[in-house]
Amino acid sequence: MYTTEMGKPDPAKVASIGGEDPALLEAFEARVAADEFIEPKDWMPDAYRRTLVRQISQHAHSEIVGMLPEGNWLTRAPSLRRKAVLLAKVQDEGGHGLYLYCAAETLGTSREQMIEALHSGKAKYSTIFNYPTLTWADIGAIGWLVDGAAIMNQVPLQRTSYGPYARAMVKVCKEESFHQRQGYEIMIAMANGTPEQKAMAQDALNRWWWPSLMMFGPSDENSPNTAQSMRWRIKRDTNDELRQKFVDITVPQAEFLGLTVPDPDLVWNEAKGGYDFGEVDWEEFYAVVRGEGPVAKERMEARRKAWDDGAWVREAALAHEAKRTARAAA
Amino acid sequence: MNRDWPLWEVFVRSRGGLSHKHVGSVHAPDSELAVRHARDTYTRRMEGVSLWVVKSADIVASDPDQAGPMFAPAEDKVYRHPTFYEIPPEVKHI
Amino acid sequence: MPSLPTIQPEDVATAERASHAGNFDAPALDQHRDAIADYALRLGDDALILGQRLTEWCGHAPQLEIDLSLANLGLDLIGQATLLLGLAGELEGQGRDADALAFHRDVLAFRNCLMVEQPNGDFARTIARQFLFSTYQAALYEALQHSAAPRLAEIAAKAVKEVRYHADLAADWVIRLGDGSEESRQRMIDGLDWHWRFVDELFQMDAVEQALVDAAIGVDKAALRPGFDDVVGRVLTNATLPLPVYPRAVVGGRKGHHSEHLGHLLAVMQFLPRAYPDATW
């Protein structure tokens, strides 16, 4: 489960909130503030609906595109156990994408519309999946770091204000509990393995560390939507809070593996009870958001190809059902 | 032709003796594949012993704007609940 | 070395009173040990190679729901392969476990049938393979549940439930594609045509399997053929598809004579354990 809030400030939103019926808006805000759930047919401000569609569909796209980097190693998993576990994990990601698309559909956007937005490049997905998986250790690193970062994000979303989203997240969190552990288990085997395996493990950490920190999105001062989203309980912690929490939890795990976190500025800060760490390369982050990630083209090409190649299957099934219905009516 | 498969709501009986409970939805071109898709999506972890699927479009729901008239009248019918009645503590099994 | 519990006089007395019926069947099974190992290897390789092919679909299926279905089939098959190759390795007694068998044999030592190693092709060809193979495999496991070799019977009893579902799901898709659009119909015909030459091999018996049939351990596959033809005929009729014409059969998989495709599949699948033979993963 992966989500990053990557929206730019949306001037239309402010205007549309202004355009809403003040009494309805006030009642809505009061319900959300009281931690009540909003359900599909309830009245909601247009901006809330649009923000949710963007966030949930981005989330869903990230799951689906996220199947690709790990799927890249499915045929090469080094043991039958690892193969089965990885297949189950990647399948889960497909399932999570499915749950999330369904949650977004309750807001009045069809899955096909969302998928087309992804394929046209209009919709975004988590930046992390535009990096390549070069060795088997990358599969460990993704489970450990990427799923670890995702868990930070998604656990609070189980209490998000939109009911269908919150319910999808509950299921997702329950199912994902094994994902990070399987990744860390791979890292343990690699870090304690042959010199080549250790080198692969360190190399994977070197490549995935910073992109993992980027998964939490822009720093708080550059995240103008955060305040509104938090007020609406669509988001429950700020990007920087979650990033800090992730670093504090993950550094000792790297130490246990005997691996070095690739950040010369990383140092324990006794006063704040957490680590100080270096600045994320935000230019790289924004480049990947723009769609310039190293394998962004490959990811999009794979998704479009699967969708286009499958068009005749989806159509055939509908054609068959139409024939059957016609025969039953005759 | 470029059309989404219809959406189906999925209900799972988690074990014998319990009611079917709504768990989510799937897309499927017809009812048989809807059951298969529901099975392959929602019962991968031994979540169920029985499945129902129903076309989402066939569900009739109450109107949330009418939640007041629909549900508020039940609020003051406290006499429908056993705690409404006072029975002396020495009387047992009632 | 811990000492064994002492046999008490009352144990001896109980033994004296106990029934003298039955016989020791272990030696009989033991006499077939190598044959059972070979048999488990054939079944295990079928499951492994088809499971491997199905993993190639993950993330690329025509629809999200289909992606999940295909992954479920793959997971079932990899699970079966793990059990069957584990059994094969154990009976073989050369210290090879399921992974050693999966990742450290070359083409000539693989015993799977030719159908399962065929490339996925389009979705229709994948469905044709799944339908034909799972229909055969379901009938096989159905019978194997009653094997005199308890381990084989146990694995078959677990797997038969999985495989029946595979066969039904694939049949559903054969019908939808066959009786769907003009394009899907043609693709389904082509898909079945691709695999039809490998059907005979599924039911082919040899001396090893015949000996196991005689010992009530293995399944008489030739006897499964009429049931298979029935199911296939029924499903193709529902799908409004013509029955393909039987071409000259292509066989050889059970002897290690495979298609060109298996070598490539193995090169990918076995890459890591081969490149780093000292590593544990």
XYZ file of C-alpha atoms in Angstrom:
705
model
C 0.000 0.000 0.000
C 1.639 3.111 -1.125
C 0.461 6.673 -1.149
C 2.110 9.997 -1.502
C 0.254 13.241 -1.573
C 1.709 14.841 -4.660
C -0.912 17.392 -5.561
C 0.038 20.940 -6.283
C -1.980 23.716 -4.605
C -5.320 23.826 -6.294
C -6.808 27.322 -6.538
C -10.062 25.894 -7.904
C -10.561 24.109 -4.622
C -10.651 27.267 -2.537
C -13.133 28.769 -4.955
C -15.374 25.708 -4.908
C -15.418 25.521 -1.134
C -16.497 29.139 -1.223
C -19.265 28.148 -3.633
C -20.746 25.452 -1.370
C -23.881 25.965 0.690
C -22.475 27.319 3.988
C -24.968 25.424 6.150
C -24.189 22.085 4.483
C -20.484 22.806 4.597
C -20.622 23.643 8.285
C -22.554 20.479 9.086
C -20.083 18.449 7.064
C -17.050 19.988 8.768
C -18.637 19.351 12.155
C -19.226 15.681 11.352
C -15.649 15.226 10.202
C -14.282 17.084 13.208
C -16.280 14.713 15.426
C -14.527 11.781 13.704
C -17.718 10.587 12.071
C -17.404 8.646 8.826
C -18.623 10.139 5.558
C -20.385 7.606 3.337
C -20.803 7.610 -0.465
C -24.298 9.059 -0.682
C -23.722 11.672 2.029
C -23.389 15.289 1.030
C -19.764 16.337 0.704
C -18.001 19.420 -0.618
C -16.880 19.045 -4.178
C -13.270 19.714 -3.228
C -13.371 16.898 -0.654
C -14.665 14.547 -3.328
C -12.010 15.594 -5.825
C -9.190 15.429 -3.307
C -10.286 11.960 -2.304
C -10.603 10.697 -5.868
C -7.102 11.956 -6.557
C -5.628 10.485 -3.388
C -7.374 7.106 -3.531
C -6.810 6.596 -7.249
C -3.148 7.582 -6.864
C -2.981 5.066 -4.098
C -4.575 2.398 -6.312
C -2.303 3.211 -9.257
C 0.696 2.878 -6.956
C -0.401 -0.621 -6.000
C -0.823 -1.675 -9.604
C 2.367 -0.116 -10.927
C 4.049 -1.384 -7.758
C 3.459 -4.942 -8.940
C 5.995 -4.413 -11.718
C 9.330 -3.877 -9.941
C 8.821 -6.922 -7.734
C 7.158 -8.869 -10.529
C 10.439 -8.380 -12.356
C 11.958 -11.018 -10.017
C 9.072 -13.483 -9.805
C 10.466 -15.751 -12.494
C 13.932 -15.570 -10.896
C 13.136 -16.030 -7.207
C 15.946 -18.210 -5.841
C 13.868 -20.861 -4.029
C 10.372 -22.299 -4.214
C 9.489 -20.719 -0.880
C 10.676 -17.290 -1.961
C 8.813 -17.659 -5.247
C 5.523 -18.519 -3.554
C 5.886 -15.739 -0.973
C 6.723 -13.132 -3.592
C 3.850 -14.208 -5.825
C 1.466 -13.996 -2.873
C 2.795 -10.537 -2.025
C 2.586 -9.138 -5.536
C -0.888 -10.635 -5.850
C -1.863 -8.856 -2.618
C -0.777 -5.585 -4.185
C -3.114 -6.268 -7.089
C -5.873 -6.998 -4.601
C -5.161 -3.784 -2.740
C -5.300 -1.822 -5.963
C -8.642 -3.476 -6.594
C -10.033 -2.562 -3.137
C -8.879 1.023 -3.582
C -10.276 1.459 -7.075
C -13.599 0.211 -5.708
C -13.415 2.750 -2.862
C -12.728 5.535 -5.360
C -15.554 4.323 -7.593
C -18.047 5.054 -4.821
C -17.206 8.719 -5.435
C -18.566 8.533 -8.954
C -15.470 7.862 -11.069
C -15.271 4.589 -12.974
C -12.248 2.321 -12.731
C -11.790 2.587 -16.463
C -11.642 6.386 -16.255
C -9.012 6.156 -13.533
C -6.956 3.611 -15.474
C -7.116 5.774 -18.562
C -5.934 8.755 -16.531
C -2.970 6.668 -15.415
C -2.138 5.551 -18.932
C -2.377 9.037 -20.371
C 0.119 10.250 -17.771
C -2.474 12.519 -16.187
C -2.672 10.593 -12.931
C 0.329 10.124 -10.667
C 1.546 7.170 -8.649
C 4.186 6.759 -5.990
C 7.591 7.900 -7.215
C 9.322 4.865 -5.743
C 8.218 2.501 -8.516
C 10.120 4.409 -11.148
C 13.365 2.950 -9.823
C 14.649 -0.384 -11.178
C 15.090 -3.674 -9.304
C 18.597 -4.775 -10.245
C 19.345 -7.676 -7.919
C 17.460 -10.064 -5.655
C 18.472 -7.888 -2.685
C 16.223 -5.183 -4.137
C 13.267 -7.456 -3.409
C 14.368 -7.576 0.208
C 14.936 -3.822 0.300
C 11.524 -3.079 -1.192
C 9.747 -5.222 1.371
C 11.762 -3.783 4.220
C 11.986 -0.092 3.257
C 9.213 0.589 0.778
C 6.583 -1.451 2.584
C 7.936 -0.109 5.851
C 7.452 3.456 4.657
C 4.032 2.552 3.282
C 2.926 1.117 6.619
C 3.731 4.442 8.307
C 1.422 6.122 5.842
C -1.382 3.648 5.767
C -1.926 2.724 9.395
C -3.358 6.176 10.215
C -5.495 6.017 7.067
C -7.554 3.252 8.656
C -9.203 6.112 10.555
C -9.583 8.381 7.548
C -12.916 10.199 7.320
C -14.217 8.588 4.129
C -15.810 5.264 5.088
C -15.059 3.164 1.982
C -11.421 4.331 2.002
C -11.026 3.593 5.710
C -12.552 0.129 5.299
C -10.292 -0.651 2.345
C -7.313 0.439 4.412
C -8.282 -1.820 7.309
C -8.237 -4.798 4.960
C -5.014 -3.648 3.348
C -3.212 -3.191 6.657
C -4.304 -6.594 7.879
C -3.098 -8.313 4.722
C 0.140 -6.390 4.492
C 1.402 -7.354 7.893
C 3.598 -10.042 6.321
C 5.019 -7.928 3.500
C 7.623 -6.020 5.445
C 8.674 -9.078 7.426
C 9.289 -11.127 4.286
C 11.470 -8.301 2.947
C 13.496 -8.044 6.118
C 13.911 -11.820 6.176
C 15.454 -11.649 2.697
C 17.772 -8.877 3.915
C 18.867 -11.001 6.884
C 19.724 -13.901 4.578
C 21.622 -11.608 2.212
C 23.443 -9.645 4.916
C 24.581 -12.886 6.545
C 25.364 -14.611 3.275
C 28.373 -14.758 0.973
C 30.453 -11.615 0.337
C 28.595 -11.148 -2.969
C 25.245 -11.324 -1.192
C 26.369 -8.802 1.436
C 27.526 -6.467 -1.312
C 24.146 -6.795 -3.016
C 22.359 -6.036 0.263
C 24.438 -2.886 0.901
C 24.021 -1.782 -2.689
C 20.260 -2.227 -2.472
C 20.108 -0.146 0.717
C 22.238 2.531 -0.962
C 19.851 2.771 -3.894
C 16.524 2.464 -2.067
C 17.148 4.553 1.053
C 16.600 8.025 -0.374
C 13.736 7.098 -2.697
C 12.076 5.542 0.370
C 12.365 8.821 2.280
C 10.874 10.581 -0.741
C 7.792 8.359 -0.485
C 6.500 10.563 2.332
C 6.154 13.431 -0.099
C 7.409 17.026 -0.008
C 8.525 18.602 3.247
C 5.743 20.188 5.279
C 6.565 23.735 4.214
C 6.124 22.646 0.590
C 2.993 20.627 1.180
C 0.208 23.201 0.975
C -2.596 20.654 0.881
C -1.643 19.059 4.155
C -3.557 21.436 6.424
C -6.827 21.045 4.530
C -6.402 17.278 4.216
C -5.693 16.938 7.907
C -8.728 19.012 8.782
C -10.804 16.703 6.631
C -9.197 13.666 8.248
C -8.065 12.406 4.843
C -4.549 12.587 6.156
C -3.675 12.115 9.795
C 0.022 12.993 10.124
C 2.263 15.403 8.240
C 4.857 14.204 5.736
C 7.789 15.244 7.898
C 6.376 13.615 11.034
C 6.016 10.312 9.218
C 9.454 10.605 7.608
C 11.060 11.198 11.006
C 9.240 8.233 12.483
C 10.396 6.029 9.605
C 14.054 7.013 10.035
C 13.922 6.452 13.785
C 12.491 2.969 13.366
C 14.564 1.886 10.373
C 18.108 2.927 11.324
C 18.397 0.368 14.149
C 17.091 -2.301 11.761
C 19.889 -1.430 9.329
C 22.387 -1.633 12.179
C 21.131 -5.087 13.092
C 21.847 -6.167 9.510
C 25.344 -4.710 9.729
C 24.565 -2.392 6.830
C 25.364 1.301 6.550
C 22.647 3.850 5.878
C 23.936 6.017 3.005
C 23.607 9.354 4.811
C 26.759 11.028 6.205
C 24.584 13.480 8.169
C 22.728 10.771 10.036
C 23.270 11.220 13.779
C 21.279 10.487 16.915
C 19.900 13.612 18.545
C 19.477 12.914 22.228
C 17.555 16.128 22.839
C 14.771 15.385 20.391
C 14.912 11.641 20.958
C 15.288 10.942 17.261
C 17.779 11.010 14.422
C 18.929 14.074 12.541
C 19.330 13.191 8.905
C 20.376 14.739 5.616
C 18.170 16.629 3.217
C 16.334 14.659 0.568
C 17.342 15.605 -2.980
C 14.118 17.407 -3.803
C 15.144 18.101 -7.366
C 15.322 14.374 -7.935
C 11.981 13.923 -6.216
C 10.250 16.501 -8.399
C 11.890 15.063 -11.519
C 10.425 11.660 -10.690
C 7.040 13.271 -9.959
C 7.226 14.836 -13.420
C 7.575 11.324 -14.830
C 11.310 11.384 -15.410
C 12.198 8.489 -13.093
C 14.814 6.079 -14.464
C 12.282 3.419 -15.505
C 9.088 5.497 -15.661
C 8.796 4.829 -19.369
C 9.152 1.073 -18.884
C 6.519 1.044 -16.135
C 3.993 2.966 -18.212
C 4.710 0.925 -21.287
C 4.127 -2.311 -19.364
C 0.812 -1.067 -17.947
C -0.444 0.200 -21.289
C 0.592 -2.986 -23.041
C -1.223 -5.193 -20.530
C -4.347 -3.043 -20.857
C -4.276 -2.833 -24.647
C -3.420 -6.505 -25.112
C -6.288 -7.403 -22.802
C -8.923 -5.269 -24.507
C -10.200 -8.127 -26.670
C -10.590 -10.354 -23.581
C -12.637 -7.776 -21.685
C -14.789 -7.163 -24.750
C -15.270 -10.863 -25.476
C -16.595 -11.489 -21.977
C -19.152 -8.705 -22.368
C -20.095 -9.964 -25.826
C -20.650 -13.440 -24.429
C -22.853 -12.122 -21.639
C -24.854 -10.064 -24.143
C -25.409 -13.170 -26.279
C -26.430 -15.213 -23.275
C -28.873 -12.565 -22.081
C -30.351 -12.332 -25.577
C -30.732 -16.119 -25.777
C -32.433 -16.211 -22.368
C -34.860 -13.483 -23.451
C -35.678 -15.201 -26.765
C -16.348 -1.082 -27.586
C -14.632 0.233 -24.492
C -16.692 -0.538 -21.446
C -16.042 -1.388 -17.838
C -17.276 -4.735 -16.610
C -20.195 -4.197 -14.205
C -19.495 -3.830 -10.509
C -20.703 -6.503 -8.052
C -20.955 -6.265 -4.284
C -19.453 -9.210 -2.427
C -20.782 -10.757 0.786
C -18.887 -13.442 2.684
C -20.068 -15.871 5.343
C -16.945 -16.228 7.432
C -18.067 -19.475 9.066
C -21.117 -21.644 9.475
C -23.833 -20.067 11.612
C -22.934 -16.458 10.806
C -24.620 -14.080 8.364
C -23.060 -12.987 5.113
C -21.267 -9.693 5.569
C -20.375 -7.094 2.962
C -16.623 -7.148 2.283
C -16.136 -5.129 -0.903
C -16.711 -5.331 -4.619
C -15.313 -6.754 -7.858
C -15.764 -6.163 -11.552
C -17.044 -9.088 -13.628
C -18.796 -9.540 -16.965
C -21.376 -11.996 -15.593
C -22.609 -13.603 -12.384
C -20.526 -16.791 -12.622
C -17.267 -14.949 -13.075
C -18.366 -12.511 -10.372
C -18.426 -15.425 -7.921
C -15.012 -16.598 -9.116
C -13.545 -13.101 -8.887
C -15.015 -12.694 -5.428
C -13.440 -15.997 -4.403
C -10.060 -15.098 -5.848
C -10.102 -11.617 -4.318
C -11.791 -11.926 -0.940
C -11.253 -15.478 0.326
C -7.525 -15.976 -0.214
C -6.881 -16.155 3.521
C -9.603 -18.578 4.577
C -11.989 -15.685 5.156
C -15.090 -17.549 4.125
C -17.211 -20.635 3.602
C -19.881 -19.070 1.394
C -20.154 -16.137 -0.994
C -22.937 -13.932 -2.315
C -22.537 -11.469 -5.144
C -25.114 -8.962 -6.286
C -24.896 -6.356 -9.003
C -24.168 -3.034 -7.328
C -26.767 -1.382 -9.546
C -29.430 -3.692 -8.081
C -28.948 -2.522 -4.511
C -31.621 -0.171 -3.252
C -30.380 2.061 -0.468
C -32.062 4.488 1.882
C -31.439 8.154 1.219
C -28.929 9.664 3.670
C -30.702 13.024 3.419
C -33.766 11.276 4.814
C -31.789 9.740 7.683
C -33.769 11.894 10.135
C -37.263 10.717 9.192
C -35.971 7.193 8.558
C -34.125 6.507 11.779
C -34.718 9.234 14.348
C -38.254 8.024 15.211
C -36.714 4.877 16.681
C -34.696 6.926 19.134
C -37.460 7.582 21.655
C -38.927 4.074 21.613
C -36.835 3.069 24.590
C -39.617 0.777 25.762
C -38.507 -1.642 23.045
C -35.393 -2.356 25.100
C -35.316 -4.622 28.147
C -33.413 -2.096 30.287
C -36.476 0.187 30.168
C -38.287 -1.977 32.707
C -37.626 -1.996 36.431
C -37.707 -5.386 38.088
C -36.829 -5.754 41.792
C -33.364 -7.276 42.163
C -34.646 -10.210 44.249
C -36.651 -11.468 41.271
C -34.419 -13.784 39.260
C -34.431 -15.278 35.791
C -36.440 -12.582 34.075
C 22.285 -41.237 22.002
C 19.141 -41.434 24.138
C 18.136 -44.870 25.341
C 14.912 -46.373 24.029
C 12.039 -46.999 26.423
C 12.290 -50.471 27.911
C 9.809 -53.019 26.580
C 7.857 -54.119 29.657
C 6.562 -57.677 30.181
C 2.983 -56.361 29.904
C 3.829 -54.899 26.478
C 4.968 -58.312 25.385
C 1.770 -59.852 26.726
C -0.320 -57.281 24.824
C 1.622 -58.054 21.686
C 0.928 -61.772 22.129
C -2.806 -61.130 22.355
C -2.878 -58.697 19.426
C -4.344 -59.631 16.049
C -2.097 -61.420 13.609
C -3.935 -60.039 10.575
C -2.385 -57.668 8.045
C 1.035 -57.636 6.495
C 4.112 -55.521 6.322
C 3.662 -53.405 3.212
C 6.770 -51.312 3.572
C 9.009 -53.742 1.682
C 6.477 -53.841 -1.164
C 6.510 -50.056 -1.422
C 10.231 -50.042 -0.981
C 10.609 -52.201 -4.022
C 8.925 -49.383 -5.960
C 10.872 -46.650 -4.246
C 12.785 -45.481 -7.314
C 9.683 -45.669 -9.485
C 7.663 -43.593 -7.013
C 10.480 -41.067 -6.877
C 10.401 -40.831 -10.659
C 6.617 -40.566 -10.615
C 6.662 -37.753 -8.039
C 9.268 -36.017 -10.149
C 7.005 -36.129 -13.216
C 4.030 -34.768 -11.320
C 6.166 -32.215 -9.508
C 7.842 -30.976 -12.683
C 4.446 -30.530 -14.352
C 3.290 -28.363 -11.456
C 6.561 -26.447 -11.197
C 6.872 -25.550 -14.858
C 3.237 -24.527 -15.251
C 3.445 -22.529 -12.012
C 6.535 -20.789 -13.363
C 4.729 -19.913 -16.586
C 1.806 -18.452 -14.637
C 4.078 -16.162 -12.620
C 4.976 -14.503 -15.927
C 1.414 -13.161 -16.151
C 1.538 -11.426 -12.780
C 1.017 -7.700 -13.288
C 0.222 -8.112 -16.997
C -3.206 -9.781 -17.146
C -6.126 -8.365 -19.183
C -7.984 -7.258 -16.060
C -7.114 -6.867 -12.385
C -9.452 -9.659 -11.304
C -7.877 -12.032 -13.840
C -4.445 -11.152 -12.503
C -5.536 -12.330 -9.061
C -7.072 -15.531 -10.460
C -3.945 -16.484 -12.396
C -1.752 -15.803 -9.363
C -3.957 -18.112 -7.307
C -3.462 -20.900 -9.841
C 0.281 -20.285 -9.807
C 0.432 -20.394 -6.018
C -1.460 -23.694 -5.910
C 0.895 -25.213 -8.469
C 4.068 -24.005 -6.785
C 2.734 -25.478 -3.552
C 2.102 -28.827 -5.241
C 5.558 -28.741 -6.820
C 7.145 -28.127 -3.432
C 5.442 -31.184 -1.921
C 5.995 -33.484 -4.882
C 9.622 -32.560 -5.515
C 10.249 -32.809 -1.785
C 8.892 -36.358 -1.863
C 10.906 -37.188 -4.974
C 14.115 -35.965 -3.366
C 13.440 -37.859 -0.184
C 12.749 -41.165 -1.945
C 15.667 -40.712 -4.265
C 17.913 -40.544 -1.202
C 20.708 -38.492 -2.713
C 20.318 -35.569 -0.359
C 18.508 -33.362 -2.857
C 15.572 -31.333 -1.572
C 12.808 -29.727 -3.640
C 14.928 -26.643 -4.350
C 17.917 -28.706 -5.452
C 15.670 -30.540 -7.887
C 14.004 -27.376 -9.159
C 17.110 -25.265 -9.570
C 19.956 -27.669 -10.264
C 18.788 -29.928 -13.065
C 19.174 -29.329 -16.769
C 16.663 -29.915 -19.550
C 17.338 -33.624 -20.045
C 16.621 -34.344 -16.371
C 13.237 -32.589 -16.339
C 10.255 -34.948 -16.577
C 7.354 -32.569 -17.206
C 5.049 -32.901 -20.194
C 5.565 -30.617 -23.169
C 2.276 -28.758 -22.796
C 3.126 -27.011 -19.519
C 6.399 -25.576 -20.819
C 4.769 -23.876 -23.815
C 5.079 -20.094 -23.736
C 2.032 -18.192 -22.490
C 1.213 -16.605 -25.830
C -1.971 -14.547 -25.637
C -4.617 -15.050 -22.976
C -6.491 -17.551 -25.176
C -3.442 -19.756 -25.545
C -2.804 -19.601 -21.804
C -6.433 -20.556 -21.170
C -6.267 -23.406 -23.692
C -3.223 -24.818 -21.898
C -4.826 -24.393 -18.487
C -8.084 -25.971 -19.568
C -6.525 -29.029 -21.200
C -3.884 -29.584 -18.556
C -6.056 -28.936 -15.481
C -8.809 -31.178 -16.827
C -6.256 -33.966 -17.178
C -4.587 -33.172 -13.851
C -7.888 -33.112 -11.960
C -8.772 -36.589 -13.253
C -5.301 -37.826 -12.375
C -5.324 -36.514 -8.797
C -8.875 -37.751 -8.359
C -7.629 -41.294 -8.971
C -4.300 -40.832 -7.197
C -6.076 -40.074 -3.922
C -6.578 -43.826 -3.659
C -2.929 -44.696 -4.262
C -1.390 -47.428 -2.114
C 1.491 -45.025 -1.497
C 0.143 -42.921 1.381
C 2.292 -39.835 0.733
C 1.190 -39.622 -2.885
C -2.430 -40.184 -1.871
C -2.180 -37.412 0.698
C -0.723 -34.887 -1.736
C -3.311 -35.809 -4.378
C -6.180 -35.418 -1.900
C -5.047 -31.891 -1.094
C -4.278 -30.920 -4.673
C -7.415 -32.305 -6.291
C -9.578 -29.590 -4.746
C -7.278 -26.899 -6.083
C -7.081 -28.382 -9.543
C -10.817 -28.931 -9.945
C -11.190 -25.203 -9.464
C -8.473 -24.519 -12.052
C -10.243 -26.734 -14.577
C -13.634 -25.097 -13.956
C -12.263 -21.574 -14.138
C -10.419 -22.338 -17.364
C -13.534 -23.966 -18.844
C -15.538 -20.822 -18.009
C -13.043 -18.790 -19.980
C -12.935 -21.206 -22.925
C -16.697 -20.733 -23.211
C -16.558 -16.942 -22.934
C -13.759 -16.575 -25.452
C -15.081 -19.224 -27.819
C -18.594 -17.794 -27.799
C -17.586 -14.157 -27.345
C -16.481 -11.891 -30.160
C -15.241 -12.909 -33.607
C -11.698 -12.030 -32.563
C -11.806 -13.987 -29.304
C -13.276 -17.000 -31.102
C -10.428 -17.074 -33.593
C -7.851 -16.632 -30.844
C -9.403 -19.460 -28.828
C -9.338 -21.730 -31.864
C -5.676 -20.851 -32.414
C -4.858 -21.372 -28.752
C -6.382 -24.851 -28.693
C -4.704 -25.639 -31.970
C -1.304 -24.742 -30.492
C -1.662 -27.227 -27.659
C -3.607 -30.018 -29.301
C -0.485 -31.890 -30.470
C 0.597 -32.242 -26.804
C -2.625 -33.837 -25.529
C -1.666 -37.455 -26.286
C 1.456 -37.174 -24.184
C -0.646 -36.429 -21.099
C -2.139 -39.918 -21.240
C 0.917 -41.794 -22.439
C 1.982 -44.722 -20.253
C 5.415 -46.300 -20.050
C 6.963 -49.231 -18.202
C 7.642 -47.195 -15.052
C 4.062 -46.024 -14.755
C 2.606 -49.387 -15.731
C 4.553 -51.090 -12.941
C 3.125 -48.554 -10.496
C -0.386 -49.135 -11.806
C 0.092 -52.883 -11.259
C 1.115 -52.156 -7.666
C -1.976 -49.944 -7.173
C 0.336 -46.981 -6.579
C 0.087 -45.099 -9.862
C -2.851 -44.103 -12.060
C -3.730 -45.762 -15.337
C -3.708 -42.581 -17.376
C -4.909 -44.280 -20.547
C -8.122 -45.069 -18.662
C -8.641 -41.370 -17.923
C -8.801 -40.469 -21.586
C -12.520 -41.084 -22.287
C -13.519 -38.908 -19.308
C -11.180 -36.187 -20.533
C -12.591 -36.358 -24.066
C -16.092 -36.078 -22.590
C -15.323 -32.916 -20.648
C -13.427 -31.323 -23.512
C -16.206 -32.179 -25.952
C -18.868 -30.745 -23.665
C -16.999 -27.506 -22.983
C -16.103 -26.954 -26.633
C -19.734 -27.529 -27.598
C -20.799 -24.893 -25.055
C -18.135 -22.634 -26.470
C -19.513 -23.251 -29.987
C -15.998 -24.321 -30.966
C -15.068 -27.109 -33.362
C -13.116 -30.013 -31.918
C -9.546 -29.627 -33.221
C -8.311 -32.353 -35.513
C -5.710 -34.569 -33.874
C -2.374 -34.043 -35.541
C 0.541 -36.427 -35.115
C 1.331 -36.248 -31.418
C 4.513 -34.664 -30.114
C 5.875 -36.479 -27.064
C 9.141 -36.916 -25.197
C 8.896 -34.753 -22.089
C 8.777 -37.704 -19.698
C 12.125 -38.851 -21.105
C 13.704 -35.410 -20.987
C 13.203 -34.628 -24.644
C 11.608 -31.211 -24.424
C 10.683 -28.334 -26.682
C 13.121 -25.479 -27.280
C 11.202 -23.411 -24.777
C 12.175 -25.283 -21.615
C 15.846 -24.341 -21.787
C 14.977 -20.659 -21.793
C 12.526 -21.080 -18.961
C 15.176 -22.844 -16.878
C 17.848 -20.271 -17.726
C 15.657 -17.602 -16.159
C 14.281 -19.626 -13.280
C 17.605 -21.144 -12.191
C 19.806 -18.108 -12.729
C 20.426 -17.105 -9.102
C 21.143 -20.505 -7.515
C 23.385 -21.352 -10.474
C 25.284 -18.070 -10.485
C 25.849 -18.219 -6.706
C 26.037 -21.926 -5.857
C 27.392 -21.261 -2.347
C 24.658 -18.841 -1.357
C 21.603 -19.520 0.750
C 18.627 -17.297 0.145
